[in-house]
Amino acid sequence: MTETLSDLLCRHIATARWESLPDRARDGARSVALDAIGVMHAASGLAPEAAPFIALARANGAGPCSIIGTPHRVQPLGAALANGALAHAVDYEDAFDRAPAHPNASLVPVLLALAQSEGLVDGRRFLTALAVGGDVACRIALSLRQPMEQGGWYPPPIVAAFGAVAGAANLLGLSPQQTKDALSLTLCQVTMPGEIKHSRRTTLRAVREAFPAQAALTAALLAREGVPGFEEPLEGKSAFFALYAGRQFDPADLTDRLGTHYWGSELTFKPWPSCRGTHPFIEMALDLSARHGIRQSSIECVEVSVDAIQSMLVEPLARKQAPETAIDAKFSVPFTTALALVRGAVRLDDFDAASLTDPEVLAMAARVQATVEHRPEWQPGVGGAMRIVTDDGESHHAWLENALGCPARPLSPAAQRAKFIDCVGRAAVPVMPEAASRLADAILGLDTLADVGALFQPTE
């Protein structure tokens, strides 16, 4: 029998082991773990949007799994839900700039739940599953030839779900057939409508990863129990690519260097807690202001040029100039640019209720005007151009191919560590700097640990 695309991918997922991972994949997985754990801690103290998910997880009973940053322990599916809600809530987690994916926001919560409920899970087993799952999510995103948005979908959580179930299958030791069943069962559950981008009222965009995380863990556990899935959950007649991309995909992107190149080694780690598409404008605003000594009061207008992907960050303009929710502010080029110009930084604290109504920030955001265009020198979704005009008639220009944090311009190890320490200090149960530094060391040394789950026991 000819091996199908789903067969090939699921065989890889099921058989990948630590010993076969390239060093870059191992290093990438360590960095992902550090970043994700830190960001979830921060969200536990800063994101009230996640509170209902935490409450629901607790209502379903105590268990062995930690809700990161809190004193609570719950059942595995509840932990995946609650930690999934935390994973994107402050919009500070890693991103994959090459395609529409946040490959680890669902994956890490799933693996943490398994690490605390499946007996001893050592660090190498955990990191292998992290590398495998993140790579699968990136490969699926890269393979799309028809944008999922064309069908009305919002891609990142959908793509992330399949990476999360791949990681779970690897960690659980599912067979290739069981892995294919798990992908099938994920397909039966996961969705995310594009309306999430357009609603002014909803905060679902902040907590979106709760749903794919719980779906992926459910799928993996059901597959282990023998629930049969489909023969071709990805490429079948009415399967993933048919439903979400009109069957327009390139299988080569799924299989090229499979098992030897892991895309998790080419992620972006965010320097600012907002949508990745806002970052070039934050960076340009900070740079132009510093280089030219631009006074806030002297700025007459700020002109930004975005591409089609980033248009959702400037449209409708009036709403983006005065966002009503923290997550909408994080998805606003005018608001984040104004923060950079008025406050000289964009920090976790800059999206609270006081910031959303700060008259100086809102006045600056009202001066931001946007043009949607395409320039070949910009990397799609993460580049852009800016022009600041001051009251003395001066005009200051900048453009960026890609913003700070990308693989070509990465955060330094020291900056990643500082981000982690800052994040865990903002948890519902804050971790003090000395303890945070020890926790960072332990996460970066996960491959030496015999029990990953024990590392994340809640602090009373």
Short mmCIF file of C-alpha atoms in Angstrom, two decimals:
data_model
loop_
_atom_site.label_atom_id
_atom_site.label_comp_id
_atom_site.label_asym_id
_atom_site.label_seq_id
_atom_site.Cartn_x
_atom_site.Cartn_y
_atom_site.Cartn_z
CA MET A 1 0.00 0.00 0.00
CA THR A 2 1.28 3.46 -0.92
CA GLU A 3 2.14 5.64 2.06
CA THR A 4 -0.14 8.68 2.15
CA LEU A 5 0.85 12.18 3.25
CA SER A 6 -0.94 11.65 6.56
CA ASP A 7 0.83 8.30 6.98
CA LEU A 8 4.24 9.88 6.43
CA LEU A 9 3.66 12.77 8.82
CA CYS A 10 2.15 10.57 11.54
CA ARG A 11 4.98 8.06 11.31
CA HIS A 12 7.42 10.90 11.89
CA ILE A 13 5.41 12.27 14.82
CA ALA A 14 5.22 8.86 16.46
CA THR A 15 8.87 7.88 16.04
CA ALA A 16 10.80 11.11 16.67
CA ARG A 17 13.11 10.85 19.68
CA TRP A 18 15.53 13.11 21.54
CA GLU A 19 18.50 11.30 20.05
CA SER A 20 17.38 12.23 16.53
CA LEU A 21 16.82 15.94 17.22
CA PRO A 22 19.40 18.34 15.79
CA ASP A 23 21.07 20.59 18.34
CA ARG A 24 19.23 23.63 16.97
CA ALA A 25 15.89 21.92 17.55
CA ARG A 26 16.88 21.12 21.12
CA ASP A 27 17.96 24.71 21.76
CA GLY A 28 14.79 26.03 20.17
CA ALA A 29 12.61 23.85 22.38
CA ARG A 30 14.39 25.08 25.51
CA SER A 31 13.83 28.70 24.46
CA VAL A 32 10.17 28.01 23.73
CA ALA A 33 9.66 26.46 27.16
CA LEU A 34 11.29 29.42 28.92
CA ASP A 35 9.27 31.99 26.99
CA ALA A 36 5.92 30.20 27.21
CA ILE A 37 6.12 29.46 30.92
CA GLY A 38 7.05 33.06 31.65
CA VAL A 39 4.23 34.49 29.55
CA MET A 40 1.60 32.24 31.17
CA HIS A 41 2.77 33.36 34.59
CA ALA A 42 2.33 37.00 33.58
CA ALA A 43 -1.15 36.37 32.23
CA SER A 44 -2.26 34.72 35.46
CA GLY A 45 -1.83 38.07 37.21
CA LEU A 46 -2.64 40.49 34.39
CA ALA A 47 -5.41 38.94 32.28
CA PRO A 48 -8.89 38.97 33.85
CA GLU A 49 -10.19 37.52 30.57
CA ALA A 50 -8.76 34.16 31.66
CA ALA A 51 -10.58 34.09 35.00
CA PRO A 52 -13.73 32.28 33.73
CA PHE A 53 -11.59 29.54 32.21
CA ILE A 54 -9.70 29.10 35.47
CA ALA A 55 -13.00 29.01 37.36
CA LEU A 56 -14.41 26.34 35.05
CA ALA A 57 -11.28 24.23 35.34
CA ARG A 58 -11.49 24.40 39.14
CA ALA A 59 -15.22 23.62 39.12
CA ASN A 60 -14.49 20.34 37.34
CA GLY A 61 -12.49 19.11 40.28
CA ALA A 62 -9.06 19.09 41.84
CA GLY A 63 -6.34 17.09 40.17
CA PRO A 64 -2.61 16.72 39.59
CA CYS A 65 -2.11 19.57 37.11
CA SER A 66 -1.08 23.14 37.88
CA ILE A 67 -2.71 26.27 36.54
CA ILE A 68 0.49 28.20 35.92
CA GLY A 69 1.08 31.20 38.16
CA THR A 70 -1.69 30.26 40.59
CA PRO A 71 -2.04 27.97 43.62
CA HIS A 72 -4.64 25.81 41.86
CA ARG A 73 -4.38 22.17 40.78
CA VAL A 74 -7.00 20.68 38.50
CA GLN A 75 -7.74 17.79 36.15
CA PRO A 76 -5.70 17.53 32.91
CA LEU A 77 -8.40 18.74 30.52
CA GLY A 78 -9.15 21.67 32.82
CA ALA A 79 -5.46 22.53 33.01
CA ALA A 80 -5.17 22.52 29.22
CA LEU A 81 -8.18 24.83 29.01
CA ALA A 82 -7.02 27.26 31.69
CA ASN A 83 -3.35 27.36 30.70
CA GLY A 84 -4.40 27.63 27.09
CA ALA A 85 -6.41 30.72 28.02
CA LEU A 86 -3.29 32.15 29.67
CA ALA A 87 -0.92 31.33 26.81
CA HIS A 88 -1.99 34.17 24.48
CA ALA A 89 -3.84 36.41 26.92
CA VAL A 90 -1.08 39.06 27.11
CA ASP A 91 -0.02 38.47 23.47
CA TYR A 92 3.63 37.99 24.37
CA GLU A 93 4.25 34.41 23.24
CA ASP A 94 6.49 33.28 20.39
CA ALA A 95 5.45 33.62 16.75
CA PHE A 96 6.39 32.14 13.39
CA ASP A 97 6.91 35.07 11.02
CA ARG A 98 7.01 32.97 7.86
CA ALA A 99 3.36 31.90 8.10
CA PRO A 100 0.21 32.55 10.20
CA ALA A 101 1.15 30.52 13.28
CA HIS A 102 1.76 30.77 16.99
CA PRO A 103 2.91 27.16 17.11
CA ASN A 104 3.35 26.72 20.84
CA ALA A 105 0.49 28.60 22.50
CA SER A 106 -1.73 25.49 22.56
CA LEU A 107 1.10 22.99 22.62
CA VAL A 108 2.83 23.97 25.86
CA PRO A 109 -0.38 23.84 27.96
CA VAL A 110 -1.13 20.36 26.58
CA LEU A 111 2.35 19.03 27.30
CA LEU A 112 2.33 20.51 30.81
CA ALA A 113 -0.97 18.78 31.54
CA LEU A 114 0.45 15.46 30.37
CA ALA A 115 3.72 15.94 32.23
CA GLN A 116 1.75 16.27 35.47
CA SER A 117 -0.76 13.48 34.88
CA GLU A 118 1.07 10.67 33.04
CA GLY A 119 3.59 9.59 35.66
CA LEU A 120 7.20 10.62 35.36
CA VAL A 121 7.86 12.57 32.17
CA ASP A 122 11.53 13.42 31.82
CA GLY A 123 12.84 16.57 30.23
CA ARG A 124 14.09 14.98 27.04
CA ARG A 125 10.72 13.40 26.37
CA PHE A 126 9.01 16.74 27.03
CA LEU A 127 11.37 18.76 24.83
CA THR A 128 11.12 16.23 22.00
CA ALA A 129 7.33 16.50 22.00
CA LEU A 130 7.68 20.30 22.08
CA ALA A 131 10.01 20.30 19.07
CA VAL A 132 7.83 17.87 17.11
CA GLY A 133 4.53 19.61 17.80
CA GLY A 134 5.80 23.10 17.06
CA ASP A 135 7.38 21.92 13.83
CA VAL A 136 4.14 20.29 12.66
CA ALA A 137 2.16 23.49 13.27
CA CYS A 138 4.71 25.52 11.30
CA ARG A 139 4.73 23.02 8.43
CA ILE A 140 0.95 23.05 8.12
CA ALA A 141 0.94 26.87 8.09
CA LEU A 142 3.71 26.98 5.48
CA SER A 143 1.93 24.51 3.21
CA LEU A 144 -1.23 26.60 2.75
CA ARG A 145 -1.65 28.06 -0.73
CA GLN A 146 -5.08 29.54 -0.15
CA PRO A 147 -5.33 31.81 2.89
CA MET A 148 -7.62 30.35 5.52
CA GLU A 149 -9.11 33.83 5.93
CA GLN A 150 -10.60 33.43 2.45
CA GLY A 151 -13.01 30.91 3.93
CA GLY A 152 -13.79 33.09 6.92
CA TRP A 153 -11.42 31.33 9.33
CA TYR A 154 -8.86 32.72 11.78
CA PRO A 155 -5.75 30.56 11.22
CA PRO A 156 -3.46 30.67 14.29
CA PRO A 157 -5.54 28.66 16.80
CA ILE A 158 -6.62 26.14 14.18
CA VAL A 159 -3.08 25.47 13.02
CA ALA A 160 -1.87 25.42 16.63
CA ALA A 161 -4.33 22.66 17.53
CA PHE A 162 -2.71 20.25 15.10
CA GLY A 163 0.73 21.01 16.44
CA ALA A 164 -0.57 20.50 19.97
CA VAL A 165 -2.07 17.10 19.20
CA ALA A 166 1.10 16.05 17.38
CA GLY A 167 3.15 16.92 20.45
CA ALA A 168 0.72 15.08 22.70
CA ALA A 169 0.85 12.00 20.47
CA ASN A 170 4.64 11.98 20.61
CA LEU A 171 4.78 12.41 24.38
CA LEU A 172 2.15 9.71 24.96
CA GLY A 173 3.96 7.28 22.68
CA LEU A 174 0.99 6.81 20.35
CA SER A 175 1.49 4.57 17.33
CA PRO A 176 1.40 6.08 13.83
CA GLN A 177 -2.20 4.86 13.45
CA GLN A 178 -3.24 6.28 16.80
CA THR A 179 -1.54 9.54 15.85
CA LYS A 180 -3.59 9.68 12.68
CA ASP A 181 -6.70 9.03 14.77
CA ALA A 182 -5.71 11.87 17.07
CA LEU A 183 -5.36 14.29 14.15
CA SER A 184 -8.78 13.15 12.93
CA LEU A 185 -10.38 13.74 16.32
CA THR A 186 -8.83 17.20 16.44
CA LEU A 187 -10.36 17.96 13.06
CA CYS A 188 -13.75 17.04 14.56
CA GLN A 189 -13.42 19.70 17.26
CA VAL A 190 -11.28 22.66 16.28
CA THR A 191 -12.52 25.87 14.70
CA MET A 192 -12.01 29.61 14.99
CA PRO A 193 -14.11 32.07 12.95
CA GLY A 194 -12.65 35.22 11.49
CA GLU A 195 -15.33 37.17 13.33
CA ILE A 196 -12.90 37.13 16.25
CA LYS A 197 -11.06 39.95 14.42
CA HIS A 198 -14.09 42.12 13.80
CA SER A 199 -16.08 42.14 17.03
CA ARG A 200 -15.48 45.22 19.15
CA ARG A 201 -16.92 43.62 22.29
CA THR A 202 -15.34 40.20 22.51
CA THR A 203 -12.11 39.34 24.30
CA LEU A 204 -12.01 35.84 22.78
CA ARG A 205 -8.95 36.73 20.76
CA ALA A 206 -7.03 36.96 24.04
CA VAL A 207 -8.06 33.54 25.38
CA ARG A 208 -8.49 31.73 22.06
CA GLU A 209 -5.86 29.05 22.74
CA ALA A 210 -8.00 27.55 25.51
CA PHE A 211 -10.16 25.84 22.91
CA PRO A 212 -7.51 24.19 20.70
CA ALA A 213 -5.49 23.13 23.75
CA GLN A 214 -8.40 21.30 25.32
CA ALA A 215 -9.44 19.86 21.95
CA ALA A 216 -5.94 18.54 21.23
CA LEU A 217 -5.60 16.86 24.61
CA THR A 218 -9.08 15.35 24.31
CA ALA A 219 -8.23 14.02 20.86
CA ALA A 220 -4.94 12.44 21.95
CA LEU A 221 -6.49 10.74 24.97
CA LEU A 222 -9.43 9.41 22.96
CA ALA A 223 -7.07 8.10 20.27
CA ARG A 224 -5.12 6.25 22.95
CA GLU A 225 -8.39 4.66 24.07
CA GLY A 226 -8.96 3.34 20.57
CA VAL A 227 -11.41 5.76 18.95
CA PRO A 228 -10.79 5.37 15.20
CA GLY A 229 -10.34 8.36 12.95
CA PHE A 230 -9.97 8.95 9.23
CA GLU A 231 -7.52 7.47 6.73
CA GLU A 232 -6.44 10.92 5.51
CA PRO A 233 -7.22 13.59 8.11
CA LEU A 234 -5.09 16.18 6.33
CA GLU A 235 -5.36 15.62 2.58
CA GLY A 236 -8.62 13.64 2.38
CA LYS A 237 -11.57 14.58 0.19
CA SER A 238 -13.27 16.54 2.99
CA ALA A 239 -10.39 16.77 5.46
CA PHE A 240 -8.23 19.62 6.79
CA PHE A 241 -6.93 21.14 3.56
CA ALA A 242 -10.28 20.76 1.80
CA LEU A 243 -12.17 22.45 4.63
CA TYR A 244 -9.75 25.23 5.45
CA ALA A 245 -7.82 25.93 2.23
CA GLY A 246 -9.96 24.79 -0.68
CA ARG A 247 -7.51 21.90 -1.18
CA GLN A 248 -4.86 24.47 -2.13
CA PHE A 249 -1.68 23.32 -0.39
CA ASP A 250 1.83 22.17 -1.19
CA PRO A 251 2.67 18.79 0.34
CA ALA A 252 6.38 19.49 -0.12
CA ASP A 253 6.22 22.07 2.68
CA LEU A 254 4.95 19.35 4.99
CA THR A 255 7.67 16.87 4.15
CA ASP A 256 10.77 18.85 3.15
CA ARG A 257 13.62 17.90 5.51
CA LEU A 258 11.08 16.27 7.82
CA GLY A 259 12.92 14.96 10.86
CA THR A 260 16.14 16.82 10.11
CA HIS A 261 14.97 20.46 10.14
CA TYR A 262 12.68 21.74 12.87
CA TRP A 263 11.06 25.12 12.31
CA GLY A 264 11.01 25.72 16.06
CA SER A 265 14.60 26.82 15.68
CA GLU A 266 13.41 29.77 13.54
CA LEU A 267 10.82 31.41 15.76
CA THR A 268 10.41 35.00 16.86
CA PHE A 269 10.45 35.79 20.57
CA LYS A 270 8.57 39.01 21.20
CA PRO A 271 10.25 42.05 22.74
CA TRP A 272 6.87 43.78 23.20
CA PRO A 273 3.53 42.36 24.48
CA SER A 274 1.36 42.99 21.44
CA CYS A 275 0.50 41.53 18.05
CA ARG A 276 3.65 40.78 16.07
CA GLY A 277 2.41 42.98 13.22
CA THR A 278 2.58 46.05 15.47
CA HIS A 279 6.25 45.51 16.33
CA PRO A 280 7.91 47.22 13.35
CA PHE A 281 5.96 50.39 14.16
CA ILE A 282 6.82 50.25 17.85
CA GLU A 283 10.48 49.81 16.93
CA MET A 284 10.48 52.60 14.37
CA ALA A 285 8.67 54.98 16.73
CA LEU A 286 11.17 54.31 19.52
CA ASP A 287 14.13 54.59 17.16
CA LEU A 288 13.05 57.77 15.37
CA SER A 289 12.12 59.45 18.64
CA ALA A 290 15.49 58.62 20.21
CA ARG A 291 17.67 59.39 17.18
CA HIS A 292 16.09 62.73 16.39
CA GLY A 293 15.12 63.83 19.88
CA ILE A 294 11.50 64.17 18.84
CA ARG A 295 9.34 65.72 21.52
CA GLN A 296 5.89 64.25 21.92
CA SER A 297 4.30 67.70 21.84
CA SER A 298 5.98 68.53 18.51
CA ILE A 299 4.44 65.65 16.55
CA GLU A 300 1.78 66.76 14.08
CA CYS A 301 1.12 63.41 12.46
CA VAL A 302 2.46 59.89 12.15
CA GLU A 303 2.02 58.14 8.81
CA VAL A 304 2.38 54.37 8.75
CA SER A 305 2.43 52.04 5.79
CA VAL A 306 1.21 48.51 6.42
CA ASP A 307 0.64 45.51 4.18
CA ALA A 308 -2.61 43.62 3.60
CA ILE A 309 -1.97 41.23 6.49
CA GLN A 310 -1.49 44.14 8.89
CA SER A 311 -4.56 45.99 7.64
CA MET A 312 -6.56 44.40 10.48
CA LEU A 313 -4.31 46.40 12.85
CA VAL A 314 -5.38 49.78 11.41
CA GLU A 315 -8.97 49.13 10.31
CA PRO A 316 -11.43 50.48 11.18
CA LEU A 317 -9.13 53.38 12.00
CA ALA A 318 -11.35 55.13 14.56
CA ARG A 319 -11.67 51.93 16.58
CA LYS A 320 -7.95 51.24 16.42
CA GLN A 321 -7.18 54.79 17.56
CA ALA A 322 -9.35 54.32 20.67
CA PRO A 323 -9.56 50.59 21.51
CA GLU A 324 -11.90 49.56 24.31
CA THR A 325 -10.26 46.31 25.40
CA ALA A 326 -6.68 45.35 26.14
CA ILE A 327 -6.56 42.73 23.41
CA ASP A 328 -7.92 45.19 20.83
CA ALA A 329 -5.23 47.67 21.91
CA LYS A 330 -2.59 45.00 21.41
CA PHE A 331 -3.93 44.53 17.88
CA SER A 332 -3.72 48.25 17.08
CA VAL A 333 -0.85 49.95 15.26
CA PRO A 334 -2.10 53.46 16.21
CA PHE A 335 -2.38 52.64 19.91
CA THR A 336 0.93 50.76 20.26
CA THR A 337 2.74 53.42 18.22
CA ALA A 338 1.27 56.08 20.51
CA LEU A 339 2.45 54.17 23.58
CA ALA A 340 5.98 54.08 22.18
CA LEU A 341 5.98 57.81 21.42
CA VAL A 342 4.30 58.98 24.63
CA ARG A 343 5.77 56.57 27.17
CA GLY A 344 9.03 55.62 25.48
CA ALA A 345 8.27 51.92 25.87
CA VAL A 346 5.55 49.31 25.42
CA ARG A 347 5.27 47.16 28.51
CA LEU A 348 2.93 44.67 30.11
CA ASP A 349 1.50 47.43 32.31
CA ASP A 350 0.59 49.63 29.34
CA PHE A 351 -2.70 47.91 28.47
CA ASP A 352 -4.61 48.36 31.71
CA ALA A 353 -7.84 50.35 32.04
CA ALA A 354 -5.97 53.56 32.85
CA SER A 355 -3.83 53.24 29.74
CA LEU A 356 -6.85 52.66 27.50
CA THR A 357 -8.25 56.02 28.62
CA ASP A 358 -4.98 57.95 28.92
CA PRO A 359 -5.70 61.26 27.15
CA GLU A 360 -2.09 61.74 26.00
CA VAL A 361 -1.91 58.26 24.46
CA LEU A 362 -5.31 58.64 22.80
CA ALA A 363 -4.40 62.05 21.42
CA MET A 364 -1.24 60.63 19.89
CA ALA A 365 -3.09 57.60 18.50
CA ALA A 366 -5.51 60.00 16.81
CA ARG A 367 -2.56 61.51 14.91
CA VAL A 368 -1.66 58.14 13.36
CA GLN A 369 -2.81 57.71 9.77
CA ALA A 370 -2.42 54.49 7.80
CA THR A 371 -1.91 53.44 4.21
CA VAL A 372 -2.16 49.84 3.05
CA GLU A 373 0.40 48.92 0.41
CA HIS A 374 2.85 46.20 -0.50
CA ARG A 375 6.59 46.58 -0.81
CA PRO A 376 8.74 43.60 -1.76
CA GLU A 377 11.43 44.51 0.76
CA TRP A 378 9.02 43.93 3.68
CA GLN A 379 8.50 40.47 5.08
CA PRO A 380 4.72 39.91 4.94
CA GLY A 381 2.94 40.90 8.11
CA VAL A 382 6.04 41.99 10.03
CA GLY A 383 7.57 44.88 8.07
CA GLY A 384 6.46 48.42 7.37
CA ALA A 385 7.32 52.07 7.00
CA MET A 386 6.80 55.21 9.10
CA ARG A 387 6.98 58.97 8.63
CA ILE A 388 6.78 61.35 11.59
CA VAL A 389 6.02 64.98 10.75
CA THR A 390 6.80 67.63 13.39
CA ASP A 391 5.57 71.18 13.85
CA ASP A 392 8.86 72.66 12.61
CA GLY A 393 8.24 71.15 9.19
CA GLU A 394 10.73 68.33 9.64
CA SER A 395 9.88 64.86 8.38
CA HIS A 396 11.55 61.72 9.77
CA HIS A 397 11.38 58.43 7.87
CA ALA A 398 12.09 54.77 8.61
CA TRP A 399 11.25 51.37 7.24
CA LEU A 400 11.87 47.82 8.45
CA GLU A 401 11.98 44.50 6.66
CA ASN A 402 11.24 42.73 9.95
CA ALA A 403 11.14 43.82 13.56
CA LEU A 404 13.40 42.96 16.46
CA GLY A 405 12.99 39.44 17.81
CA CYS A 406 13.01 37.62 14.48
CA PRO A 407 15.63 34.92 13.75
CA ALA A 408 17.78 37.42 11.82
CA ARG A 409 17.61 39.93 14.71
CA PRO A 410 16.96 37.77 17.77
CA LEU A 411 16.60 38.77 21.37
CA SER A 412 19.80 38.02 23.23
CA PRO A 413 19.79 35.21 25.81
CA ALA A 414 20.10 37.89 28.48
CA ALA A 415 17.02 39.70 27.12
CA GLN A 416 15.03 36.47 26.98
CA ARG A 417 15.96 35.74 30.57
CA ALA A 418 15.06 39.26 31.69
CA LYS A 419 11.69 38.92 29.97
CA PHE A 420 11.07 35.66 31.83
CA ILE A 421 11.97 37.13 35.22
CA ASP A 422 9.75 40.16 34.59
CA CYS A 423 6.84 37.93 33.53
CA VAL A 424 6.92 35.48 36.44
CA GLY A 425 7.14 38.40 38.85
CA ARG A 426 3.70 39.51 37.63
CA ALA A 427 1.94 36.20 38.25
CA ALA A 428 -1.11 35.83 40.48
CA VAL A 429 1.39 34.26 42.87
CA PRO A 430 4.52 36.28 42.01
CA VAL A 431 7.91 34.62 41.77
CA MET A 432 10.64 36.74 43.30
CA PRO A 433 13.74 37.50 41.19
CA GLU A 434 16.12 35.05 42.88
CA ALA A 435 13.63 32.19 42.65
CA ALA A 436 12.78 33.25 39.11
CA SER A 437 16.42 33.01 38.11
CA ARG A 438 16.62 29.49 39.54
CA LEU A 439 13.45 28.53 37.68
CA ALA A 440 14.90 29.90 34.43
CA ASP A 441 18.03 27.79 34.96
CA ALA A 442 15.91 24.70 35.54
CA ILE A 443 13.82 25.28 32.40
CA LEU A 444 16.90 25.87 30.26
CA GLY A 445 18.27 22.62 31.69
CA LEU A 446 15.07 20.61 31.20
CA ASP A 447 16.90 17.86 29.35
CA THR A 448 18.64 16.94 32.63
CA LEU A 449 15.42 16.61 34.67
CA ALA A 450 13.80 13.28 35.49
CA ASP A 451 10.39 14.80 36.28
CA VAL A 452 9.23 17.90 34.41
CA GLY A 453 5.87 17.96 36.17
CA ALA A 454 7.48 18.44 39.58
CA LEU A 455 9.12 21.65 38.40
CA PHE A 456 5.76 23.36 37.94
CA GLN A 457 3.99 22.46 41.16
CA PRO A 458 1.93 25.45 42.29
CA THR A 459 3.27 27.85 44.85
CA GLU A 460 0.98 28.21 47.83
#
